[in-house]
Short mmCIF file of C-alpha atoms in Angstrom, two decimals:
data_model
loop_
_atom_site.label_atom_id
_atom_site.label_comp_id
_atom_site.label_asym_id
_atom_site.label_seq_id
_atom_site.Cartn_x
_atom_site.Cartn_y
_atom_site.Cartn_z
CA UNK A 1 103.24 -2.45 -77.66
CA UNK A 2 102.80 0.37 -80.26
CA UNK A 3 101.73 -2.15 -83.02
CA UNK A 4 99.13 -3.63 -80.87
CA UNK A 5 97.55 -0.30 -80.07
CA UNK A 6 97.98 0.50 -83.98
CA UNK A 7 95.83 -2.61 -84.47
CA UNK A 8 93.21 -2.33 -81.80
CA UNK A 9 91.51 0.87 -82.60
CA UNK A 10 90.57 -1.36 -86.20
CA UNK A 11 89.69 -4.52 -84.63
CA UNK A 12 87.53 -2.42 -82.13
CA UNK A 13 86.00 -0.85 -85.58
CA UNK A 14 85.27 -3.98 -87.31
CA UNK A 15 84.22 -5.62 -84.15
CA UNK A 16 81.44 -2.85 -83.88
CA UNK A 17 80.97 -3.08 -88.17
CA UNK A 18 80.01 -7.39 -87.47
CA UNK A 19 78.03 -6.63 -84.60
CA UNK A 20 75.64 -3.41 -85.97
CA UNK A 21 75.59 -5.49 -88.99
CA UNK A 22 74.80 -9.05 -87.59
CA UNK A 23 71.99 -7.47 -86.08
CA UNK A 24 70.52 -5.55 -88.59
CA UNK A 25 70.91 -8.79 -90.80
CA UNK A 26 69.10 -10.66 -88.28
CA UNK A 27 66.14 -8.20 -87.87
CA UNK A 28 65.80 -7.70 -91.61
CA UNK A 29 65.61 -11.60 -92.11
CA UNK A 30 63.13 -11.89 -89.50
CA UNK A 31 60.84 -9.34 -90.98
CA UNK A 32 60.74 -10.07 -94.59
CA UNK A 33 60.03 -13.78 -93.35
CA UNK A 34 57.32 -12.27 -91.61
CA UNK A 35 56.20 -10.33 -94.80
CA UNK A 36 56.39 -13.24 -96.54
CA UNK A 37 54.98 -15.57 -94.23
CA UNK A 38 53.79 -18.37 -97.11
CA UNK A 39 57.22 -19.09 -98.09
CA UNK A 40 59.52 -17.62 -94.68
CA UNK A 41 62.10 -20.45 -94.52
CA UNK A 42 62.91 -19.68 -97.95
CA UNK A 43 62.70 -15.97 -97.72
CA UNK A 44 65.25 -16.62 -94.68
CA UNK A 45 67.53 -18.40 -97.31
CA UNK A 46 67.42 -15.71 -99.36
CA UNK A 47 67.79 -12.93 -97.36
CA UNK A 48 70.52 -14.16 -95.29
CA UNK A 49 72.80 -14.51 -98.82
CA UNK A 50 71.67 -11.07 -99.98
CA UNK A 51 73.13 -9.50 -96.77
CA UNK A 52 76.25 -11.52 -96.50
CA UNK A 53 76.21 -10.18 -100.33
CA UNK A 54 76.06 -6.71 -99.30
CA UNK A 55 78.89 -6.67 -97.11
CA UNK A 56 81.38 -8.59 -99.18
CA UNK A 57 79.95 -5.67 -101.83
CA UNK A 58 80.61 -3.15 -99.83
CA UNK A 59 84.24 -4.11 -99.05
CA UNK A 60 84.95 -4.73 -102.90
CA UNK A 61 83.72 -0.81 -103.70
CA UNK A 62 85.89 0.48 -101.20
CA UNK A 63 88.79 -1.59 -102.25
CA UNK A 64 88.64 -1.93 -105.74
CA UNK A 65 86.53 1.48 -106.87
CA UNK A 66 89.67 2.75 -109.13
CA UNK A 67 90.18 -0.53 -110.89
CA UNK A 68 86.85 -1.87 -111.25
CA UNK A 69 85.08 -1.97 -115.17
CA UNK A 70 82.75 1.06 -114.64
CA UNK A 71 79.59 -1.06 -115.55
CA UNK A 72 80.43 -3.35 -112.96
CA UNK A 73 80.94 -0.67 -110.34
CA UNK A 74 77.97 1.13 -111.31
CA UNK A 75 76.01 -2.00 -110.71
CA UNK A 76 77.01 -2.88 -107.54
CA UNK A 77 76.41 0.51 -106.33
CA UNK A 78 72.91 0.21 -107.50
CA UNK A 79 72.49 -3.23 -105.61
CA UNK A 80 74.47 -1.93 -102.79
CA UNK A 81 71.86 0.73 -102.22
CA UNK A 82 68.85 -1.66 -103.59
CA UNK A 83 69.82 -4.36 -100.23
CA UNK A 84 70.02 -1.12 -97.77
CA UNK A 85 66.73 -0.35 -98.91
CA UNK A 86 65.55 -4.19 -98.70
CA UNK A 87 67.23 -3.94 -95.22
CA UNK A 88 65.34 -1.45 -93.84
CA UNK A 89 62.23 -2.41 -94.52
CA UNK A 90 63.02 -5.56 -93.71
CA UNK A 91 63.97 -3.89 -89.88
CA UNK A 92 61.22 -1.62 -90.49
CA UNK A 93 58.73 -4.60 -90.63
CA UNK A 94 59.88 -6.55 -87.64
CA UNK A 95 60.18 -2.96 -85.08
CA UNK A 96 56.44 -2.45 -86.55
CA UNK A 97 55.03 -6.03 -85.96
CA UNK A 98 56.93 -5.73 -82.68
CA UNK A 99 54.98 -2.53 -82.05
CA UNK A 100 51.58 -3.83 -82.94
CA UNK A 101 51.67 -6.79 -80.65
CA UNK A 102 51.82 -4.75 -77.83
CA UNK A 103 49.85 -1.92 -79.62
CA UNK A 104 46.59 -4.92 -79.81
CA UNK A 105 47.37 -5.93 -76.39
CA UNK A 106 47.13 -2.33 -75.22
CA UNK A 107 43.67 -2.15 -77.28
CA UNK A 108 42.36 -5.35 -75.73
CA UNK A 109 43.33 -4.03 -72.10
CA UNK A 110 41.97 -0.82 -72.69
CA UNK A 111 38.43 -2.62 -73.73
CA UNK A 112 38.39 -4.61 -70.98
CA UNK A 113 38.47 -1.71 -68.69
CA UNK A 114 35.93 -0.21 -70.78
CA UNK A 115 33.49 -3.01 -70.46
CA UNK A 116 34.03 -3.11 -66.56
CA UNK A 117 33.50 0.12 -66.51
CA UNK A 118 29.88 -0.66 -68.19
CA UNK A 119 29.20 -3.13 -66.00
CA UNK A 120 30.16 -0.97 -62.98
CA UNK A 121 28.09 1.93 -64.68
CA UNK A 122 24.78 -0.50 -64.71
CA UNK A 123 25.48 -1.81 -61.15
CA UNK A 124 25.42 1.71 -59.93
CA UNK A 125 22.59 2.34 -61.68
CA UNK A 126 20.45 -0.15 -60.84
CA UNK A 127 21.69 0.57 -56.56
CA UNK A 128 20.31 3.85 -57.16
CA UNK A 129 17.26 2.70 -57.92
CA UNK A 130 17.15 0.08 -55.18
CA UNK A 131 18.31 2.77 -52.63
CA UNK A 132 14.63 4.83 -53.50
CA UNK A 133 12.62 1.70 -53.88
CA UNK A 134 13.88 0.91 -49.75
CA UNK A 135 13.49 4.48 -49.06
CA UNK A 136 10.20 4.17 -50.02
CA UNK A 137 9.29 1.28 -48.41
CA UNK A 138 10.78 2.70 -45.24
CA UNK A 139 8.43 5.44 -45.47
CA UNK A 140 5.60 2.88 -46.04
CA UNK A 141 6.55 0.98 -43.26
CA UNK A 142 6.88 3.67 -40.77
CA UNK A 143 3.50 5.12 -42.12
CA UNK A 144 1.83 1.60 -41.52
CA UNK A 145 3.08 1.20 -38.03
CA UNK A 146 1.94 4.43 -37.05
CA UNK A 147 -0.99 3.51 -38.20
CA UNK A 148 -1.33 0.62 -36.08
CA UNK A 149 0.14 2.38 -32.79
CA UNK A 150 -3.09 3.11 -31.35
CA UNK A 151 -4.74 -0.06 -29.74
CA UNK A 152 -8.06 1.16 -30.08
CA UNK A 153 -8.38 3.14 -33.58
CA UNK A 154 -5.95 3.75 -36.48
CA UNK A 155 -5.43 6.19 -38.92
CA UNK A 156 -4.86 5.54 -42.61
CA UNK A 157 -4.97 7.33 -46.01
CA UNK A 158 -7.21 6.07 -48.02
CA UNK A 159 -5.37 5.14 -51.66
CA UNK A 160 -8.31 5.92 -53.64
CA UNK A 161 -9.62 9.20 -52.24
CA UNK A 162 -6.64 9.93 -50.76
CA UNK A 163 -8.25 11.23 -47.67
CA UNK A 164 -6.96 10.11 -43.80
CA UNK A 165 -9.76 7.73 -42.39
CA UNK A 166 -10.04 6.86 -39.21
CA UNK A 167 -12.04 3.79 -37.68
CA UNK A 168 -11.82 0.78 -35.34
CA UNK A 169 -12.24 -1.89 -37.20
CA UNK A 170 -10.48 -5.07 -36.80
CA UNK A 171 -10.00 -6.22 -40.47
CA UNK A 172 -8.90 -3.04 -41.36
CA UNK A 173 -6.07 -3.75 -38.78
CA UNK A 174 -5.60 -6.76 -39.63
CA UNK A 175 -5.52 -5.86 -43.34
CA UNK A 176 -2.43 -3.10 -42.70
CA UNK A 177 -0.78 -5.65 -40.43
CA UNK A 178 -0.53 -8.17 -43.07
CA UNK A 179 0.47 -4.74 -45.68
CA UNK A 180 3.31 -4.10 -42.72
CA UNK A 181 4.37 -7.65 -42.85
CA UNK A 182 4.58 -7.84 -46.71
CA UNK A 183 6.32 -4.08 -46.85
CA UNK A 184 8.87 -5.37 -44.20
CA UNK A 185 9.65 -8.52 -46.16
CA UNK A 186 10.24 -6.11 -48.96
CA UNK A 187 12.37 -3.65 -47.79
CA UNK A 188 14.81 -6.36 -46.05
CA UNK A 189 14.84 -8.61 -49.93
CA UNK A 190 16.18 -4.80 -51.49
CA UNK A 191 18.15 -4.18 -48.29
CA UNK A 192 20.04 -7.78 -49.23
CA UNK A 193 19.88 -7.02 -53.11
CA UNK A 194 21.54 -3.75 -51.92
CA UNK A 195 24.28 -5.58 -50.40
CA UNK A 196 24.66 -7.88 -53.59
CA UNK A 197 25.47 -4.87 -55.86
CA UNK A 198 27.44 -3.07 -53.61
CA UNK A 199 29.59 -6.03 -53.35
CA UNK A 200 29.94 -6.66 -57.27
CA UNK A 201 30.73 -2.85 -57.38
CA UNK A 202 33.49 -3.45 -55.08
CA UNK A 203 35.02 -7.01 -57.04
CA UNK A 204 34.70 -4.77 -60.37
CA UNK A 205 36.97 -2.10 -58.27
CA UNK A 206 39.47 -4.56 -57.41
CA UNK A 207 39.80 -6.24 -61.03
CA UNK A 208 40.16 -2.66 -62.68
CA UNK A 209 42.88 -2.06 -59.98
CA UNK A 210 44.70 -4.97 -60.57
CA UNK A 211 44.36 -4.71 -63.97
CA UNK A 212 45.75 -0.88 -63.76
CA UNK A 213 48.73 -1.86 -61.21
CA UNK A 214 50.07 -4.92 -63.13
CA UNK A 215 49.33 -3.58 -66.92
CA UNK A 216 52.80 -4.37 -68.55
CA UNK A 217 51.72 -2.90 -71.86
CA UNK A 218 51.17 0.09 -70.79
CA UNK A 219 54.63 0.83 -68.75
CA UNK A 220 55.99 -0.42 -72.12
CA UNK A 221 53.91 2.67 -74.05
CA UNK A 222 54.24 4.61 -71.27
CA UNK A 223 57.38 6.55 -72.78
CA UNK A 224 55.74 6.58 -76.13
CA UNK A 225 52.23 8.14 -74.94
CA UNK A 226 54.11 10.49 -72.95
CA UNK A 227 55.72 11.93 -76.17
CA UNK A 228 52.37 11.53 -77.77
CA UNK A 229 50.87 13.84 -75.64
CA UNK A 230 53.87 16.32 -75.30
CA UNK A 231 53.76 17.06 -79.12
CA UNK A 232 49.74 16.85 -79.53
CA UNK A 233 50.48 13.95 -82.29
CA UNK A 234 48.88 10.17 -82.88
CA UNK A 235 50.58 7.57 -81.38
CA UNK A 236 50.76 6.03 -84.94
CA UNK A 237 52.88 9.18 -85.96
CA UNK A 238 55.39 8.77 -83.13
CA UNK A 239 56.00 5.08 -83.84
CA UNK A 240 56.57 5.87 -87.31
CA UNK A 241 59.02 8.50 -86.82
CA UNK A 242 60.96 6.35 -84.32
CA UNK A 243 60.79 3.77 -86.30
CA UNK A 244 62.48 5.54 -89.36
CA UNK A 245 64.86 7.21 -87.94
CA UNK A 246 65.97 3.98 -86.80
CA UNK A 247 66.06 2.37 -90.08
CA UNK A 248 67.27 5.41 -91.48
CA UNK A 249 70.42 4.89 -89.05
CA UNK A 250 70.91 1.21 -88.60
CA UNK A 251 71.96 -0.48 -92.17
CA UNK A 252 73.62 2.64 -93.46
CA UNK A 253 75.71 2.75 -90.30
CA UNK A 254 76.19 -0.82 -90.60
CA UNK A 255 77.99 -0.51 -93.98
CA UNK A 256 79.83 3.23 -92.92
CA UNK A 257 81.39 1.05 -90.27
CA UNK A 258 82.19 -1.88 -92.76
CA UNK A 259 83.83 0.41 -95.14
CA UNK A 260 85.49 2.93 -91.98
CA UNK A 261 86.93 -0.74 -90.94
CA UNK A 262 88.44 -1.04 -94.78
CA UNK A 263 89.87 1.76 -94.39
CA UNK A 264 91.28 1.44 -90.66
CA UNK A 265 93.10 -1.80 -91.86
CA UNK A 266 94.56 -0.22 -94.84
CA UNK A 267 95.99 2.60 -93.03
CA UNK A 268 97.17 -0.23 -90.81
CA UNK A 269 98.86 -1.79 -93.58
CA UNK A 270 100.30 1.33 -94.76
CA UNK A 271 101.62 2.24 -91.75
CA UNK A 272 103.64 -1.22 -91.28
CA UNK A 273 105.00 -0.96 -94.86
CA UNK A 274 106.04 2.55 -93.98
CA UNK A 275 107.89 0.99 -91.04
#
């Protein structure tokens, strides 16, 4: 029972060494074959070998440091710390093209909501201006049939001289009936052209809701902006940082734990030689 708790604390170690650096090996493959998108498969290839490489490297330092030719360890040093480097920005290109897919679809979303929001602007606009063209044909029309309210004489102003007339004559009357008519048949086609632009007003409402409510990309920024605006800096900046501190992290703790799990078995093996 004691030997198998000896040897699970180092199992649990180099369990957690082959998954942090199966992962890291996976996201730096995928983003140099990204940055190298003309020849990726290969890139793959290669990449996969150099960080296979780097572990069995690692390992062989720890183990062998005291009886390795100097030359020899001072080389693989160099490489060893040459493939973390590769390794990050290998991870540091894939969390970034990760980024700026949802970074563009952000952009495209937020455009979208700008140009409904100029197309909402114009509709507006142009009810305003239907709103005082039937005000003032309700004025005309209420003029014109007060006009014509007495059966015997009406009462106009004169557009010319602007003065009021009054007479009695029939074509007159019939002249501001037909003006009436014509004003009527005006104020009810802006009354309906009204009720056309109030209506696309109200679809444009609806799509920027829906567009607000079921926005993935932004609940996926959301934590990001928030930050953003906390510390008065770009979004741009805050990716960045985030994004090298994981990289800054993720290989070298990849071959810490390789090396801590080196280490863990050869106490191990002390221990049981000991015994």
């Amino acid at each position: 029972l004691k030997c198998m708790k000896n040897k699970l604390f180092p199992l649990l170690i180099t369990l957690s060494a082959l998954s942090v650096s199966a992962s890291a090996a996976f996201y730096s493959v995928y983003g140099l074959s990204k940055l190298f998108a003309g020849a990726s498969f290969q890139v793959m290839v290669m990449a996969a070998s150099l960080e296979f490489a780097k572990l069995v490297v690692a390992s062989l330092l720890y183990q062998y440091w005291k009886t390795i030719n100097k030359f020899l360890r001072f080389y693989l040093t160099i490489a060893l710390m040459s493939l973390i480097v590769i390794t990050s920005v290998g991870i540091y290109g894939f969390l970034s093209s990760a980024y700026q897919t949802t970074a563009t679809k952000s952009e495209i979303a937020v455009k979208e909501l700008t140009v409904i929001e100029m197309k909402r602007s114009r509709f507006e606009e142009k009810r305003s201006e239907l709103i005082v063209e039937k005000q003032q044909l309700n004025t005309s029309v209420n003029d014109l049939r007060l006009s014509l309210s007495n059966p015997t004489q009406i009462q106009y102003i004169d557009k010319t001289s602007g003065q009021l007339i009054t007479t009695t004559s029939s074509s007159a009357r019939r002249a501001l009936k037909k003006e009436l008519d014509v004003s009527v048949k005006d104020r009810d086609t802006v009354g309906v052209q009204i009720e056309a632009v109030t209506d696309s007003i109200s679809q444009l409402d609806i799509t920027v809701l829906n567009k607000e409510t079921n926005n993935e990309v932004e609940s996926e920024l959301g934590p990001l902006k928030y930050i953003s605006e906390l510390t008065g800096r770009p979004m741009a900046n805050i990716v960045n940082w985030l994004l090298m501190l994981i990289i800054f992290v993720f290989d070298p703790l990849a071959i810490a734990m390789v090396i801590a799990a080196n280490f863990a078995f050869s106490k191990l093996k002390n221990t049981n030689l000991t015994e």
